[in-house]
Coordinates of C-alpha atoms in Angstrom, one line a residue:
Chain A
G133 CA 7.2 163.3 13.1
A134 CA 8.7 159.5 13.1
V135 CA 11.9 159.4 11.7
V136 CA 12.5 156.5 8.7
S137 CA 16.5 156.1 8.1
Q138 CA 18.0 154.0 5.0
H139 CA 21.5 153.3 4.8
P140 CA 23.6 153.3 2.5
S141 CA 22.0 156.8 0.6
R142 CA 24.2 155.8 -2.4
V143 CA 25.7 152.4 -4.0
I144 CA 27.7 152.0 -7.0
C145 CA 28.3 148.4 -7.7
K146 CA 29.3 145.8 -10.7
S147 CA 26.8 143.9 -12.7
G148 CA 26.1 140.6 -11.0
T149 CA 26.8 141.6 -7.0
S150 CA 24.4 141.5 -4.4
V151 CA 23.5 144.9 -2.4
K152 CA 21.9 144.8 0.6
I153 CA 20.1 147.9 2.0
E154 CA 18.8 148.7 5.3
C155 CA 15.8 150.3 6.4
R156 CA 15.4 151.1 10.1
S157 CA 12.6 153.1 11.9
L158 CA 14.7 155.3 14.7
D159 CA 12.0 156.1 17.3
F160 CA 9.1 153.7 17.0
Q161 CA 8.8 150.1 16.2
A162 CA 7.2 149.1 12.8
T163 CA 5.7 145.7 12.2
T164 CA 5.4 146.4 8.8
M165 CA 7.4 148.4 6.5
F166 CA 7.2 149.0 2.5
W167 CA 9.9 149.1 -0.2
Y168 CA 9.1 151.0 -3.2
R169 CA 11.2 151.5 -6.7
Q170 CA 11.2 154.7 -8.5
F171 CA 12.6 155.0 -11.9
P172 CA 13.9 158.5 -13.1
K173 CA 10.9 160.7 -13.8
K174 CA 8.5 157.9 -12.4
S175 CA 6.3 157.4 -9.5
L176 CA 7.1 155.3 -6.7
M177 CA 6.0 151.8 -7.2
L178 CA 5.2 149.4 -4.2
M179 CA 7.5 146.4 -4.7
A180 CA 6.9 144.4 -1.3
T181 CA 5.5 144.8 2.2
S182 CA 7.7 143.6 4.7
N183 CA 5.8 141.9 7.7
E184 CA 8.0 141.3 11.0
G185 CA 8.2 138.0 11.8
S186 CA 6.4 136.4 8.6
K187 CA 7.6 136.5 4.7
A188 CA 7.4 139.4 2.5
T189 CA 4.2 139.7 0.5
Y190 CA 5.2 140.7 -3.1
E191 CA 3.4 143.1 -5.6
Q192 CA 2.7 141.5 -9.0
G193 CA 5.7 141.6 -11.1
V194 CA 8.4 141.5 -8.4
E195 CA 10.7 138.5 -8.2
K196 CA 10.7 137.5 -4.7
D197 CA 14.0 135.4 -5.6
K198 CA 15.8 138.3 -6.9
F199 CA 14.4 140.9 -4.0
L200 CA 15.4 139.4 -0.9
I201 CA 13.5 140.9 1.9
N202 CA 13.8 140.3 5.8
H203 CA 12.2 142.0 8.4
A204 CA 14.0 140.3 11.4
S205 CA 13.2 142.9 14.1
L206 CA 10.6 145.8 14.7
T207 CA 13.0 148.2 13.5
L208 CA 14.7 146.9 10.9
S209 CA 14.0 145.7 7.3
T210 CA 16.4 144.9 4.8
L211 CA 15.9 144.5 1.2
T212 CA 18.9 142.3 -0.9
V213 CA 19.0 143.2 -4.7
T214 CA 20.7 139.7 -5.6
S215 CA 22.8 139.7 -9.0
A216 CA 22.2 143.0 -9.6
H217 CA 21.9 144.0 -13.6
P218 CA 22.0 147.4 -14.6
E219 CA 18.0 147.5 -15.3
D220 CA 18.1 147.1 -11.6
S221 CA 19.1 151.0 -11.3
S222 CA 16.9 152.8 -9.3
F223 CA 16.0 155.0 -6.4
Y224 CA 14.7 152.7 -3.6
I225 CA 13.0 153.9 -0.8
C226 CA 11.2 152.4 2.2
S227 CA 8.6 153.6 4.5
A228 CA 7.1 152.4 7.7
T229 CA 3.8 153.4 9.2
A230 CA 3.3 155.4 12.8
G231 CA 0.3 156.5 13.8
G232 CA -1.7 156.2 10.9
E233 CA 0.7 158.1 8.6
Q234 CA 3.5 156.5 6.6
F235 CA 7.0 157.9 6.8
F236 CA 9.4 157.5 4.4
G237 CA 13.0 156.8 4.4
P238 CA 15.8 159.2 2.5
G239 CA 16.2 156.5 -0.1
T240 CA 19.2 154.7 -1.8
R241 CA 20.2 155.1 -4.9
L242 CA 21.3 152.1 -6.7
T243 CA 23.6 152.3 -10.0
V244 CA 24.6 149.2 -11.7
L245 CA 27.4 149.2 -13.9
Chain B
R207 CA -8.1 152.7 -15.8
K208 CA -5.4 153.3 -14.0
E209 CA -5.7 153.6 -9.9
V210 CA -4.5 156.8 -9.7
E211 CA -4.1 159.3 -12.4
Q212 CA -2.5 163.0 -12.7
D213 CA -2.0 165.8 -14.9
P214 CA 1.2 164.9 -16.3
G215 CA 2.7 168.6 -16.3
P216 CA 5.2 170.2 -16.0
F217 CA 3.5 173.4 -14.7
N218 CA 5.9 176.5 -15.3
V219 CA 4.5 179.4 -13.4
P220 CA 5.9 182.8 -12.5
E221 CA 6.1 183.5 -8.8
G222 CA 2.6 184.6 -7.0
A223 CA 0.4 182.7 -9.5
T224 CA -2.0 180.2 -8.5
V225 CA -1.8 176.7 -9.6
A226 CA -4.1 173.8 -9.6
F227 CA -3.5 170.0 -9.9
N228 CA -5.8 167.1 -10.8
C229 CA -6.2 163.7 -9.7
T230 CA -8.6 160.9 -10.5
Y231 CA -9.1 157.8 -8.6
S232 CA -10.1 154.3 -9.6
N233 CA -11.3 152.6 -6.3
S234 CA -14.4 154.1 -5.5
A235 CA -14.4 152.6 -1.8
S236 CA -11.3 154.7 -0.8
Q237 CA -12.4 156.9 2.3
S238 CA -9.0 159.0 2.5
F239 CA -6.5 160.7 0.0
F240 CA -2.9 162.4 0.1
W241 CA -0.9 164.7 -1.5
Y242 CA 2.7 164.6 -0.8
R243 CA 5.7 166.6 -2.5
Q244 CA 8.7 165.1 -3.8
D245 CA 12.0 167.1 -4.2
C246 CA 14.6 165.9 -6.8
R247 CA 16.4 162.7 -5.4
K248 CA 14.7 163.1 -2.1
E249 CA 11.9 161.2 -0.3
P250 CA 7.8 162.1 -0.4
K251 CA 6.9 163.8 2.4
L252 CA 3.4 164.4 3.2
L253 CA 1.9 168.0 2.3
M254 CA -2.1 167.6 3.0
S255 CA -4.6 164.8 4.2
V256 CA -7.8 164.7 2.6
Y257 CA -10.4 163.1 4.3
S258 CA -13.9 164.8 4.0
S259 CA -14.8 167.4 1.4
G260 CA -11.6 169.2 1.5
N261 CA -8.7 170.7 3.7
E262 CA -7.2 173.9 3.6
D263 CA -3.5 174.7 5.2
G264 CA -2.3 178.2 4.3
R265 CA -1.4 178.6 0.6
F266 CA -2.4 175.0 -0.1
T267 CA -6.4 173.5 -0.4
A268 CA -7.1 170.3 -1.6
Q269 CA -10.4 169.5 -2.5
L270 CA -12.3 165.9 -2.7
N271 CA -15.4 165.2 -4.9
R272 CA -16.8 161.5 -4.1
A273 CA -19.1 161.7 -6.9
S274 CA -16.4 162.1 -9.7
Q275 CA -13.7 160.6 -7.9
Y276 CA -11.5 163.9 -8.4
I277 CA -9.1 165.3 -6.1
S278 CA -7.5 168.9 -6.7
L279 CA -4.5 170.7 -5.0
L280 CA -4.6 174.3 -4.9
I281 CA -1.3 176.3 -4.4
R282 CA -2.2 180.2 -4.0
D283 CA 0.5 182.8 -4.0
S284 CA 3.3 180.5 -5.6
K285 CA 6.6 180.9 -4.1
L286 CA 10.1 179.5 -5.6
S287 CA 10.4 177.0 -3.1
D288 CA 7.2 175.3 -4.0
S289 CA 8.9 173.9 -7.2
A290 CA 8.7 170.0 -6.7
T291 CA 6.7 167.7 -7.7
Y292 CA 3.4 166.9 -6.4
L293 CA 2.3 163.0 -6.2
C294 CA -1.5 162.1 -5.1
V295 CA -1.8 159.4 -3.3
V296 CA -4.4 157.1 -2.3
P297 CA -4.1 154.3 0.2
L298 CA -5.7 150.9 0.2
M299 CA -6.7 149.3 3.7
F300 CA -5.7 145.9 4.1
S301 CA -6.9 143.5 6.4
G302 CA -4.0 143.8 8.4
G303 CA -4.8 147.2 9.6
Y304 CA -2.1 148.7 7.0
N305 CA -2.6 151.0 4.4
K306 CA -1.0 150.2 1.0
L307 CA -0.4 153.5 -1.0
I308 CA -1.0 153.8 -4.6
F309 CA 1.0 156.9 -5.9
G310 CA 0.0 158.6 -8.8
A311 CA 3.0 159.4 -11.3
G312 CA 2.8 163.0 -10.1
T313 CA 3.1 166.6 -11.3
R314 CA 5.9 168.6 -11.9
L315 CA 6.0 172.1 -10.8
A316 CA 8.5 175.0 -11.6
V317 CA 7.9 178.3 -10.1
H318 CA 10.0 180.9 -12.0
P319 CA 10.9 184.3 -10.8

């Protein structure tokens, strides 16, 4: 199947700093990528749909000024958590569609102290 | 009603047992469904797709009842390696041609010796 990578896999930062997470489709091009967030013992919640060359579409309740998404190429989407706070600590997962199936990246575990 | 609802679990079963998970969905227009498996601190991975009345793959059987808007996953002859969280997923098709995945909260399965 298609491969999606994420970087970093784990990040610990201080409150108030910004963190950038990269999502790459390694062997295919993805015009659309998705960003999810998963809190402990909860399911994945879609945060936003990232569209190459245009603005991301955010789900209700997700602050677009706090979670900046850039999809500058067909293989890369980035999510920047600005001015991170402890409540932003979560598992962030991206996905991309290839052949009608969504493939997930390995996730990024963010811990904000 | 939640878009996708699942048995909360956890299900604790001995090796060799048969276990079934249930899932109900609210959007009667949904045409396809998925079961994903998620291991602790990992990304979800596709286990089975369900497009018609059901699907079988080895020890795993998924059944769909459109009238009741109900999907089930049956695991026969449980193995220790089946221990994971099983996510019921319903895609919503958008005009852009991509699917937005709606995840259930997941059912945790623990298989013990």
